[in-house]
Structures are given as C-alpha cells and as structure tokens.
mmCIF file of C-alpha atoms in Angstrom:
data_model
loop_
_atom_site.group_PDB
_atom_site.id
_atom_site.type_symbol
_atom_site.label_atom_id
_atom_site.label_comp_id
_atom_site.label_asym_id
_atom_site.label_seq_id
_atom_site.Cartn_x
_atom_site.Cartn_y
_atom_site.Cartn_z
ATOM 1 C CA MET A 73 0.000 0.000 0.000
ATOM 2 C CA PRO A 74 1.383 3.425 -0.890
ATOM 3 C CA GLY A 75 0.476 4.846 2.535
ATOM 4 C CA ALA A 76 2.794 2.346 4.220
ATOM 5 C CA VAL A 77 5.966 3.446 2.412
ATOM 6 C CA ILE A 78 6.744 6.559 4.474
ATOM 7 C CA PRO A 79 6.151 4.883 7.881
ATOM 8 C CA PHE A 80 8.255 1.937 6.676
ATOM 9 C CA LYS A 81 11.129 4.255 5.731
ATOM 10 C CA ARG A 82 10.903 6.099 9.078
ATOM 11 C CA MET A 83 10.984 2.823 10.982
ATOM 12 C CA LYS A 84 13.950 1.597 8.970
ATOM 13 C CA GLU A 85 15.888 4.807 9.657
ATOM 14 C CA ARG A 86 14.910 4.909 13.349
ATOM 15 C CA HIS A 87 16.382 1.463 13.969
ATOM 16 C CA SER A 88 19.432 1.956 11.703
ATOM 17 C CA LEU A 89 18.802 -1.334 9.947
ATOM 18 C CA GLU A 90 21.117 -2.864 7.422
ATOM 19 C CA PRO A 91 19.588 -4.125 4.147
ATOM 20 C CA ASN A 92 19.747 -7.763 5.296
ATOM 21 C CA GLN A 93 18.196 -7.168 8.771
ATOM 22 C CA LEU A 94 14.547 -7.851 9.533
ATOM 23 C CA LEU A 95 12.324 -4.905 10.351
ATOM 24 C CA PHE A 96 10.046 -7.169 12.415
ATOM 25 C CA PRO A 97 12.395 -9.782 13.901
ATOM 26 C CA LYS A 98 9.557 -11.854 15.359
ATOM 27 C CA ILE A 99 6.717 -13.442 13.492
ATOM 28 C CA GLN A 100 3.503 -11.433 13.905
ATOM 29 C CA ARG A 101 1.789 -14.492 15.399
ATOM 30 C CA GLU A 102 4.367 -14.574 18.208
ATOM 31 C CA LEU A 103 3.935 -10.856 18.857
ATOM 32 C CA PHE A 104 0.140 -11.189 18.927
ATOM 33 C CA ASN A 105 0.302 -14.178 21.299
ATOM 34 C CA THR A 106 2.687 -12.310 23.612
ATOM 35 C CA LEU A 107 0.289 -9.368 23.720
ATOM 36 C CA LEU A 108 -2.682 -11.633 24.453
ATOM 37 C CA ASP A 109 -0.731 -13.375 27.239
ATOM 38 C CA GLU A 110 0.248 -10.061 28.834
ATOM 39 C CA LEU A 111 -3.367 -8.888 28.789
ATOM 40 C CA GLY A 112 -4.714 -12.198 30.062
ATOM 41 C CA MET A 113 -6.839 -12.579 26.939
ATOM 42 C CA LYS A 114 -5.320 -15.696 25.375
ATOM 43 C CA HIS A 115 -8.628 -17.570 25.623
ATOM 44 C CA ASP A 116 -12.205 -16.449 25.067
ATOM 45 C CA ARG A 117 -15.009 -17.021 27.579
ATOM 46 C CA GLU A 118 -15.599 -20.524 26.188
ATOM 47 C CA GLY A 119 -11.931 -21.453 26.600
ATOM 48 C CA ASN A 120 -11.084 -21.293 22.884
ATOM 49 C CA PRO A 121 -7.667 -19.815 22.058
ATOM 50 C CA ARG A 122 -7.755 -16.400 20.399
ATOM 51 C CA THR A 123 -5.900 -15.920 17.143
ATOM 52 C CA SER A 124 -5.420 -12.997 14.789
ATOM 53 C CA TYR A 125 -8.506 -14.307 12.995
ATOM 54 C CA SER A 126 -10.433 -13.336 16.138
ATOM 55 C CA LEU A 127 -9.830 -9.696 15.172
ATOM 56 C CA ARG A 128 -11.674 -10.241 11.884
ATOM 57 C CA HIS A 129 -14.591 -11.844 13.700
ATOM 58 C CA THR A 130 -14.742 -8.981 16.208
ATOM 59 C CA TYR A 131 -14.602 -6.357 13.461
ATOM 60 C CA ILE A 132 -17.449 -7.956 11.507
ATOM 61 C CA CYS A 133 -19.632 -8.397 14.591
ATOM 62 C CA PHE A 134 -19.076 -4.822 15.808
ATOM 63 C CA ARG A 135 -19.840 -3.401 12.380
ATOM 64 C CA LEU A 136 -23.047 -5.439 12.188
ATOM 65 C CA MET A 137 -24.132 -4.264 15.643
ATOM 66 C CA GLU A 138 -23.494 -0.669 14.542
ATOM 67 C CA GLY A 139 -25.953 -1.226 11.700
ATOM 68 C CA ALA A 140 -23.380 -1.148 8.891
ATOM 69 C CA ASP A 141 -24.301 -2.280 5.399
ATOM 70 C CA ILE A 142 -23.731 -6.043 5.314
ATOM 71 C CA TYR A 143 -22.835 -5.859 1.609
ATOM 72 C CA GLN A 144 -20.097 -3.303 2.319
ATOM 73 C CA ILE A 145 -18.758 -5.416 5.188
ATOM 74 C CA ALA A 146 -18.653 -8.451 2.886
ATOM 75 C CA LYS A 147 -16.785 -6.444 0.260
ATOM 76 C CA ASN A 148 -14.308 -4.994 2.792
ATOM 77 C CA CYS A 149 -13.615 -8.427 4.287
ATOM 78 C CA ARG A 150 -13.547 -10.245 0.949
ATOM 79 C CA THR A 151 -16.256 -12.665 1.918
ATOM 80 C CA SER A 152 -19.879 -13.240 1.011
ATOM 81 C CA VAL A 153 -23.027 -11.987 2.680
ATOM 82 C CA GLU A 154 -24.016 -15.630 3.084
ATOM 83 C CA MET A 155 -20.827 -16.387 5.078
ATOM 84 C CA ILE A 156 -21.374 -13.340 7.290
ATOM 85 C CA GLU A 157 -24.953 -14.360 7.992
ATOM 86 C CA LYS A 158 -24.005 -17.985 8.644
ATOM 87 C CA TYR A 159 -20.811 -17.636 10.712
ATOM 88 C CA TYR A 160 -20.759 -14.124 12.170
ATOM 89 C CA ALA A 161 -24.292 -12.754 12.489
ATOM 90 C CA SER A 162 -25.557 -16.019 13.956
ATOM 91 C CA HIS A 163 -23.550 -15.343 17.147
ATOM 92 C CA ILE A 164 -25.089 -11.914 17.667
ATOM 93 C CA LYS A 165 -28.563 -12.311 16.174
ATOM 94 C CA ASN A 166 -30.198 -11.277 19.458
ATOM 95 C CA MET A 167 -28.201 -8.032 19.491
ATOM 96 C CA LEU A 168 -28.949 -6.927 15.935
ATOM 97 C CA ASP A 169 -31.576 -4.348 15.121
ATOM 98 C CA ALA A 170 -32.954 -5.526 11.790
ATOM 99 C CA SER A 171 -34.400 -2.092 11.045
ATOM 100 C CA ALA A 172 -30.920 -0.504 11.301
ATOM 101 C CA ILE A 173 -29.135 -2.915 8.968
ATOM 102 C CA ASN A 174 -28.645 -1.893 5.346
ATOM 103 C CA VAL A 175 -30.236 1.516 5.858
ATOM 104 C CA ARG A 176 -28.542 4.352 4.016
ATOM 105 C CA ARG A 177 -27.427 7.135 6.291
ATOM 106 C CA ALA A 178 -27.014 10.757 5.344
ATOM 107 C CA ARG A 179 -23.375 11.827 5.100
#
C-alpha cells in the first residue's frame, strides 16, 4: 500500500537497519500471542484460544451491531453476505436491530 511506504522508511531509519536485517524480527503471530498473554486474553469465555482471525470476527460483529451495510462489510472483508450471515451474524442475532441494517445514512 502506498500509505505504508513513508512509515516503513521512518521505521527503517529509526532502527538503523542494514539491508539484510529484519524490520520485524519476530513473526507477527508470536507478537500477537505475547500481547494476548500479557493482557490475560489468550482464551475467550468458552476457553477457545484467540488468534489474529479473532480480530476479523470482532470487526465484523461490531460493524453489524453498529448497523453497517452487510454488503459493504462483505466487500471490505472479501467474503460473502451468506458467510457473514451464517458464521458471524448467527452469534449476535439477538443483538442486531434488523431495522438498522442496510439503511442508508445521510453523510
């Protein structure tokens, strides 16, 4: 992404990295797991381990609860409306206001 070039260059200069050095020396999964461990959030309330995929699930659910356009969410997340309805919205169906979903808002 073009917007990432300048921050990337700043980070590279800040750490005085050589061309063969890694900018992120740890794998993102390790960094994410370390963060979850430090916050005591490694497992959800059902005891399932959280992964970076949990962030996608949370994003989709929050956007649905806000009344966002399900078609736009599907496009942003590169999935189908059917998948969102089946795997994401099913968990929060009692929290959704059907009258607020897919309603155009004034800008």
